[in-house]
N, CA, C and O atoms as a DFTB+ gen file, in Angstrom:
460 C
 N C O
     1  1      55.821     -37.942     -55.538
     2  2      54.468     -38.331     -55.159
     3  2      54.255     -38.144     -53.654
     4  3      53.222     -37.627     -53.229
     5  1      55.216     -38.558     -52.869
     6  2      55.108     -38.429     -51.420
     7  2      55.099     -36.954     -51.017
     8  3      54.332     -36.547     -50.145
     9  1      55.963     -36.154     -51.660
    10  2      56.027     -34.731     -51.338
    11  2      54.690     -34.060     -51.637
    12  3      54.202     -33.269     -50.831
    13  1      54.085     -34.374     -52.806
    14  2      52.787     -33.778     -53.144
    15  2      51.718     -34.225     -52.160
    16  3      50.849     -33.432     -51.799
    17  1      51.761     -35.471     -51.719
    18  2      50.798     -35.963     -50.738
    19  2      50.892     -35.200     -49.427
    20  3      49.872     -34.886     -48.814
    21  1      52.115     -34.900     -48.995
    22  2      52.294     -34.127     -47.759
    23  2      51.804     -32.695     -47.932
    24  3      51.177     -32.145     -47.028
    25  1      52.083     -32.084     -49.084
    26  2      51.600     -30.724     -49.358
    27  2      50.074     -30.715     -49.381
    28  3      49.445     -29.813     -48.829
    29  1      49.489     -31.716     -50.018
    30  2      48.024     -31.824     -50.085
    31  2      47.424     -31.946     -48.693
    32  3      46.442     -31.273     -48.379
    33  1      48.008     -32.804     -47.850
    34  2      47.499     -32.958     -46.484
    35  2      47.630     -31.661     -45.696
    36  3      46.733     -31.316     -44.926
    37  1      48.723     -30.944     -45.873
    38  2      48.914     -29.675     -45.181
    39  2      47.861     -28.652     -45.621
    40  3      47.294     -27.947     -44.787
    41  1      47.603     -28.574     -46.919
    42  2      46.587     -27.649     -47.432
    43  2      45.209     -28.003     -46.873
    44  3      44.466     -27.116     -46.450
    45  1      44.867     -29.282     -46.868
    46  2      43.568     -29.714     -46.339
    47  2      43.473     -29.388     -44.851
    48  3      42.430     -28.922     -44.392
    49  1      44.537     -29.623     -44.092
    50  2      44.530     -29.287     -42.661
    51  2      44.329     -27.794     -42.436
    52  3      43.598     -27.397     -41.528
    53  1      44.965     -26.972     -43.246
    54  2      44.800     -25.519     -43.118
    55  2      43.358     -25.126     -43.431
    56  3      42.747     -24.351     -42.695
    57  1      42.820     -25.661     -44.522
    58  2      41.440     -25.338     -44.908
    59  2      40.466     -25.750     -43.809
    60  3      39.593     -24.972     -43.425
    61  1      40.615     -26.970     -43.304
    62  2      39.685     -27.471     -42.289
    63  2      39.838     -26.718     -40.972
    64  3      38.859     -26.523     -40.252
    65  1      41.056     -26.294     -40.654
    66  2      41.241     -25.563     -39.394
    67  2      40.735     -24.122     -39.476
    68  3      40.358     -23.545     -38.456
    69  1      40.723     -23.537     -40.666
    70  2      40.270     -22.149     -40.811
    71  2      38.766     -22.026     -41.047
    72  3      38.169     -20.998     -40.728
    73  1      38.162     -23.055     -41.595
    74  2      36.740     -23.010     -41.935
    75  2      35.954     -23.974     -41.067
    76  3      36.522     -24.838     -40.399
    77  1      34.648     -23.813     -41.087
    78  2      33.829     -24.781     -40.364
    79  2      33.927     -26.136     -41.077
    80  3      34.246     -26.179     -42.265
    81  1      33.661     -27.226     -40.380
    82  2      33.878     -28.562     -40.947
    83  2      33.129     -28.824     -42.254
    84  3      33.692     -29.425     -43.169
    85  1      31.882     -28.391     -42.361
    86  2      31.133     -28.659     -43.587
    87  2      31.711     -27.917     -44.794
    88  3      31.816     -28.486     -45.881
    89  1      32.079     -26.672     -44.608
    90  2      32.676     -25.913     -45.705
    91  2      34.038     -26.498     -46.077
    92  3      34.358     -26.627     -47.259
    93  1      34.833     -26.850     -45.079
    94  2      36.129     -27.474     -45.335
    95  2      35.986     -28.767     -46.119
    96  3      36.719     -29.002     -47.079
    97  1      35.043     -29.602     -45.708
    98  2      34.815     -30.852     -46.423
    99  2      34.323     -30.588     -47.843
   100  3      34.772     -31.242     -48.784
   101  1      33.413     -29.645     -48.005
   102  2      32.886     -29.333     -49.331
   103  2      33.999     -28.880     -50.266
   104  3      34.062     -29.312     -51.417
   105  1      34.875     -28.011     -49.772
   106  2      35.988     -27.547     -50.601
   107  2      36.942     -28.691     -50.930
   108  3      37.397     -28.816     -52.067
   109  1      37.246     -29.527     -49.934
   110  2      38.094     -30.691     -50.201
   111  2      37.456     -31.582     -51.259
   112  3      38.102     -31.963     -52.236
   113  1      36.189     -31.908     -51.057
   114  2      35.524     -32.855     -51.950
   115  2      35.418     -32.304     -53.368
   116  3      35.677     -33.014     -54.340
   117  1      35.034     -31.034     -53.479
   118  2      34.811     -30.447     -54.799
   119  2      36.101     -30.207     -55.569
   120  3      36.097     -30.266     -56.798
   121  1      37.196     -29.938     -54.882
   122  2      38.424     -29.613     -55.593
   123  2      39.447     -30.739     -55.549
   124  3      39.878     -31.203     -56.604
   125  1      39.848     -31.190     -54.379
   126  2      40.907     -32.192     -54.275
   127  2      40.420     -33.551     -54.759
   128  3      41.017     -34.134     -55.663
   129  1      39.344     -34.061     -54.170
   130  2      38.839     -35.384     -54.533
   131  2      38.421     -35.436     -56.003
   132  3      38.782     -36.369     -56.720
   133  1      37.674     -34.453     -56.442
   134  2      37.176     -34.445     -57.814
   135  2      38.324     -34.390     -58.805
   136  3      38.321     -35.129     -59.790
   137  1      39.303     -33.535     -58.567
   138  2      40.447     -33.425     -59.467
   139  2      41.170     -34.760     -59.602
   140  3      41.467     -35.198     -60.714
   141  1      41.453     -35.407     -58.472
   142  2      42.168     -36.681     -58.496
   143  2      41.345     -37.768     -59.188
   144  3      41.883     -38.573     -59.949
   145  1      40.058     -37.784     -58.925
   146  2      39.181     -38.803     -59.515
   147  2      39.081     -38.627     -61.035
   148  3      39.227     -39.592     -61.784
   149  1      38.836     -37.412     -61.481
   150  2      38.717     -37.148     -62.915
   151  2      40.035     -37.449     -63.620
   152  3      40.038     -38.024     -64.709
   153  1      41.141     -37.071     -63.016
   154  2      42.459     -37.341     -63.600
   155  2      42.679     -38.855     -63.780
   156  3      43.148     -39.291     -64.831
   157  1      42.346     -39.638     -62.772
   158  2      42.522     -41.095     -62.850
   159  2      41.593     -41.721     -63.887
   160  3      42.016     -42.584     -64.657
   161  1      40.337     -41.294     -63.912
   162  2      39.372     -41.849     -64.864
   163  2      39.783     -41.516     -66.293
   164  3      39.753     -42.386     -67.164
   165  1      40.166     -40.271     -66.543
   166  2      40.551     -39.871     -67.900
   167  2      41.821     -40.576     -68.354
   168  3      41.928     -40.967     -69.517
   169  1      42.776     -40.743     -67.462
   170  2      44.011     -41.442     -67.832
   171  2      43.714     -42.881     -68.239
   172  3      44.256     -43.376     -69.227
   173  1      42.862     -43.544     -67.482
   174  2      42.514     -44.927     -67.797
   175  2      41.638     -45.002     -69.044
   176  3      41.823     -45.894     -69.872
   177  1      40.702     -44.092     -69.188
   178  2      39.816     -44.102     -70.354
   179  2      40.602     -43.851     -71.636
   180  3      40.282     -44.413     -72.683
   181  1      41.625     -43.011     -71.557
   182  2      42.451     -42.736     -72.739
   183  2      43.165     -43.979     -73.248
   184  3      43.447     -44.086     -74.442
   185  1      43.456     -44.907     -72.367
   186  2      44.125     -46.140     -72.768
   187  2      43.171     -47.092     -73.492
   188  3      43.606     -47.891     -74.321
   189  1      41.884     -47.012     -73.186
   190  2      40.931     -48.006     -73.681
   191  2      39.941     -47.480     -74.715
   192  3      39.341     -48.265     -75.449
   193  1      39.767     -46.191     -74.782
   194  2      38.790     -45.629     -75.712
   195  2      39.494     -44.827     -76.789
   196  3      40.441     -44.092     -76.507
   197  1      39.033     -44.967     -78.019
   198  2      39.724     -44.321     -79.129
   199  2      39.287     -42.880     -79.362
   200  3      40.075     -42.075     -79.858
   201  1      38.056     -42.538     -79.018
   202  2      37.531     -41.211     -79.307
   203  2      37.828     -40.260     -78.143
   204  3      36.946     -39.942     -77.346
   205  1      39.080     -39.815     -78.060
   206  2      39.507     -38.965     -76.954
   207  2      38.824     -37.605     -76.975
   208  3      38.549     -37.039     -75.917
   209  1      38.547     -37.073     -78.158
   210  2      37.880     -35.781     -78.247
   211  2      36.499     -35.850     -77.594
   212  3      36.109     -34.925     -76.881
   213  1      35.761     -36.927     -77.825
   214  2      34.443     -37.103     -77.208
   215  2      34.562     -37.166     -75.694
   216  3      33.752     -36.566     -74.986
   217  1      35.561     -37.882     -75.185
   218  2      35.754     -38.029     -73.740
   219  2      35.979     -36.660     -73.108
   220  3      35.307     -36.295     -72.144
   221  1      36.931     -35.905     -73.657
   222  2      37.253     -34.603     -73.078
   223  2      36.116     -33.602     -73.257
   224  3      35.817     -32.832     -72.345
   225  1      35.487     -33.610     -74.420
   226  2      34.388     -32.676     -74.665
   227  2      33.236     -32.937     -73.710
   228  3      32.711     -32.002     -73.106
   229  1      32.832     -34.205     -73.563
   230  2      31.717     -34.487     -72.657
   231  2      32.086     -34.215     -71.211
   232  3      31.239     -33.770     -70.436
   233  1      33.328     -34.473     -70.828
   234  2      33.762     -34.168     -69.467
   235  2      33.668     -32.666     -69.195
   236  3      33.152     -32.246     -68.159
   237  1      34.168     -31.870     -70.125
   238  2      34.140     -30.414     -69.957
   239  2      32.697     -29.900     -69.939
   240  3      32.352     -29.059     -69.108
   241  1      31.859     -30.395     -70.842
   242  2      30.467     -29.932     -70.911
   243  2      29.713     -30.268     -69.627
   244  3      29.063     -29.397     -69.049
   245  1      29.791     -31.522     -69.173
   246  2      29.052     -31.911     -67.969
   247  2      29.606     -31.226     -66.717
   248  3      28.844     -30.876     -65.816
   249  1      30.919     -31.034     -66.656
   250  2      31.504     -30.320     -65.523
   251  2      31.038     -28.870     -65.512
   252  3      30.645     -28.350     -64.468
   253  1      31.082     -28.220     -66.666
   254  2      30.657     -26.815     -66.755
   255  2      29.176     -26.669     -66.403
   256  3      28.800     -25.752     -65.673
   257  1      28.342     -27.563     -66.914
   258  2      26.909     -27.494     -66.598
   259  2      26.657     -27.674     -65.104
   260  3      25.812     -26.990     -64.527
   261  1      27.382     -28.585     -64.484
   262  2      27.223     -28.819     -63.053
   263  2      27.650     -27.590     -62.252
   264  3      26.949     -27.176     -61.330
   265  1      28.787     -27.011     -62.599
   266  2      29.263     -25.820     -61.902
   267  2      28.332     -24.635     -62.123
   268  3      28.026     -23.905     -61.181
   269  1      27.886     -24.442     -63.338
   270  2      26.964     -23.337     -63.627
   271  2      25.661     -23.520     -62.851
   272  3      25.162     -22.579     -62.235
   273  1      25.115     -24.732     -62.884
   274  2      23.889     -25.017     -62.134
   275  2      24.073     -24.804     -60.641
   276  3      23.198     -24.245     -59.981
   277  1      25.204     -25.245     -60.104
   278  2      25.479     -25.059     -58.682
   279  2      25.610     -23.590     -58.316
   280  3      25.059     -23.143     -57.310
   281  1      26.335     -22.846     -59.127
   282  2      26.505     -21.405     -58.854
   283  2      25.169     -20.667     -58.942
   284  3      24.869     -19.821     -58.099
   285  1      24.376     -20.982     -59.951
   286  2      23.057     -20.349     -60.079
   287  2      22.156     -20.687     -58.892
   288  3      21.403     -19.840     -58.410
   289  1      22.242     -21.929     -58.430
   290  2      21.448     -22.342     -57.270
   291  2      21.889     -21.583     -56.022
   292  3      21.049     -21.124     -55.248
   293  1      23.188     -21.449     -55.822
   294  2      23.698     -20.703     -54.668
   295  2      23.222     -19.257     -54.732
   296  3      22.770     -18.708     -53.727
   297  1      23.318     -18.639     -55.901
   298  2      22.880     -17.245     -56.055
   299  2      21.380     -17.122     -55.782
   300  3      20.948     -16.218     -55.068
   301  1      20.593     -18.032     -56.350
   302  2      19.142     -17.995     -56.148
   303  2      18.789     -18.171     -54.675
   304  3      17.957     -17.435     -54.143
   305  1      19.413     -19.137     -54.018
   306  2      19.107     -19.399     -52.611
   307  2      19.611     -18.280     -51.705
   308  3      19.059     -18.067     -50.625
   309  1      20.654     -17.560     -52.128
   310  2      21.204     -16.469     -51.313
   311  2      20.228     -15.304     -51.166
   312  3      20.406     -14.453     -50.294
   313  1      19.203     -15.262     -52.010
   314  2      18.189     -14.217     -51.870
   315  2      17.363     -14.403     -50.598
   316  3      16.838     -13.434     -50.050
   317  1      17.248     -15.642     -50.130
   318  2      16.403     -15.935     -48.968
   319  2      17.180     -16.341     -47.722
   320  3      16.690     -16.165     -46.607
   321  1      18.372     -16.876     -47.892
   322  2      19.188     -17.322     -46.761
   323  2      20.610     -16.811     -46.965
   324  3      20.927     -16.261     -48.020
   325  1      21.457     -16.989     -45.974
   326  2      22.834     -16.490     -46.073
   327  2      23.601     -17.246     -47.163
   328  3      23.244     -18.359     -47.551
   329  1      24.664     -16.600     -47.637
   330  2      25.494     -17.233     -48.659
   331  2      26.071     -18.543     -48.151
   332  3      26.061     -19.547     -48.863
   333  1      26.581     -18.539     -46.909
   334  2      27.170     -19.757     -46.349
   335  2      26.172     -20.902     -46.313
   336  3      26.494     -22.031     -46.683
   337  1      24.964     -20.607     -45.868
   338  2      23.937     -21.650     -45.783
   339  2      23.534     -22.131     -47.175
   340  3      23.341     -23.329     -47.382
   341  1      23.406     -21.214     -48.127
   342  2      23.040     -21.625     -49.486
   343  2      24.163     -22.440     -50.123
   344  3      23.894     -23.381     -50.869
   345  1      25.421     -22.089     -49.836
   346  2      26.566     -22.844     -50.358
   347  2      26.552     -24.274     -49.826
   348  3      26.668     -25.233     -50.590
   349  1      26.410     -24.405     -48.506
   350  2      26.421     -25.730     -47.878
   351  2      25.250     -26.575     -48.384
   352  3      25.437     -27.738     -48.741
   353  1      24.066     -26.009     -48.415
   354  2      22.898     -26.771     -48.881
   355  2      23.055     -27.188     -50.336
   356  3      22.750     -28.328     -50.686
   357  1      23.524     -26.290     -51.180
   358  2      23.681     -26.618     -52.598
   359  2      24.716     -27.720     -52.792
   360  3      24.487     -28.667     -53.545
   361  1      25.849     -27.596     -52.113
   362  2      26.903     -28.596     -52.276
   363  2      26.437     -29.964     -51.799
   364  3      26.622     -30.956     -52.504
   365  1      25.837     -30.037     -50.620
   366  2      25.486     -31.351     -50.092
   367  2      24.260     -31.959     -50.762
   368  3      24.200     -33.178     -50.922
   369  1      23.300     -31.163     -51.151
   370  2      22.179     -31.707     -51.915
   371  2      22.670     -32.137     -53.292
   372  3      22.260     -33.178     -53.807
   373  1      23.552     -31.330     -53.888
   374  2      24.138     -31.702     -55.181
   375  2      24.942     -32.985     -55.084
   376  3      24.841     -33.849     -55.955
   377  1      25.740     -33.117     -54.031
   378  2      26.509     -34.355     -53.845
   379  2      25.586     -35.557     -53.683
   380  3      25.831     -36.620     -54.254
   381  1      24.542     -35.382     -52.914
   382  2      23.595     -36.483     -52.724
   383  2      22.923     -36.855     -54.049
   384  3      22.732     -38.034     -54.345
   385  1      22.568     -35.848     -54.837
   386  2      21.888     -36.115     -56.106
   387  2      22.824     -36.746     -57.138
   388  3      22.375     -37.513     -57.990
   389  1      24.113     -36.434     -57.070
   390  2      25.059     -36.956     -58.054
   391  2      25.724     -38.263     -57.633
   392  3      26.276     -38.968     -58.478
   393  1      25.685     -38.600     -56.354
   394  2      26.421     -39.776     -55.873
   395  2      25.889     -41.082     -56.454
   396  3      26.680     -41.901     -56.923
   397  1      24.603     -41.297     -56.438
   398  2      24.057     -42.557     -56.943
   399  2      24.358     -42.766     -58.432
   400  3      24.876     -43.823     -58.794
   401  1      24.054     -41.800     -59.310
   402  2      24.397     -42.035     -60.717
   403  2      25.903     -42.157     -60.937
   404  3      26.344     -42.930     -61.788
   405  1      26.686     -41.408     -60.184
   406  2      28.140     -41.479     -60.322
   407  2      28.658     -42.861     -59.929
   408  3      29.428     -43.469     -60.673
   409  1      28.244     -43.356     -58.776
   410  2      28.708     -44.664     -58.325
   411  2      28.186     -45.779     -59.225
   412  3      28.884     -46.769     -59.448
   413  1      26.978     -45.633     -59.740
   414  2      26.449     -46.625     -60.676
   415  2      27.316     -46.673     -61.925
   416  3      27.680     -47.752     -62.392
   417  1      27.641     -45.523     -62.457
   418  2      28.485     -45.456     -63.651
   419  2      29.860     -46.032     -63.374
   420  3      30.359     -46.843     -64.155
   421  1      30.482     -45.628     -62.276
   422  2      31.841     -46.083     -61.966
   423  2      31.860     -47.566     -61.622
   424  3      32.677     -48.308     -62.167
   425  1      30.984     -48.015     -60.736
   426  2      31.042     -49.405     -60.272
   427  2      30.496     -50.416     -61.269
   428  3      31.056     -51.503     -61.409
   429  1      29.420     -50.081     -61.961
   430  2      28.797     -51.069     -62.831
   431  2      29.239     -50.982     -64.284
   432  3      29.103     -51.958     -65.022
   433  1      29.762     -49.847     -64.710
   434  2      30.212     -49.742     -66.091
   435  2      31.727     -49.672     -66.163
   436  3      32.367     -50.532     -66.768
   437  1      32.294     -48.655     -65.550
   438  2      33.710     -48.381     -65.691
   439  2      34.590     -49.502     -65.143
   440  3      35.435     -50.025     -65.869
   441  1      34.410     -49.878     -63.886
   442  2      35.279     -50.896     -63.276
   443  2      35.147     -52.258     -63.941
   444  3      36.146     -52.955     -64.122
   445  1      33.927     -52.648     -64.309
   446  2      33.742     -53.944     -64.948
   447  2      34.357     -53.963     -66.348
   448  3      34.874     -54.991     -66.786
   449  1      34.303     -52.847     -67.040
   450  2      34.783     -52.803     -68.410
   451  2      36.302     -52.591     -68.487
   452  3      36.960     -53.180     -69.344
   453  1      36.862     -51.760     -67.607
   454  2      38.255     -51.354     -67.761
   455  2      39.201     -51.898     -66.713
   456  3      40.410     -51.705     -66.842
   457  1      38.721     -52.557     -65.699
   458  2      39.627     -53.097     -64.678
   459  2      39.588     -54.598     -64.637
   460  3      40.290     -55.212     -63.834
């Protein structure tokens, strides 16, 4: 666990040092944070919920829809502005739009029910 944590920190440092801060943060948030969060939620949900197929299916469907929507938005916006600018705007507007429902679900449903 400690070794993976050090490797993760090294990868994040490399990404942030090579890219501008917003892109580095977006990549960290979308890949590292999301992966760890989904892994923890699914592991805990598997212990308490019996319909595992529903959990995994809905997770995959909503994740795929979000990624497809984000990619389509980046492509659409790239027609008028640079790819970098469309990427940053899409990621941060998407994060802002998803944060409130996500935190509501996690804090008011998940934590109260399973912790």
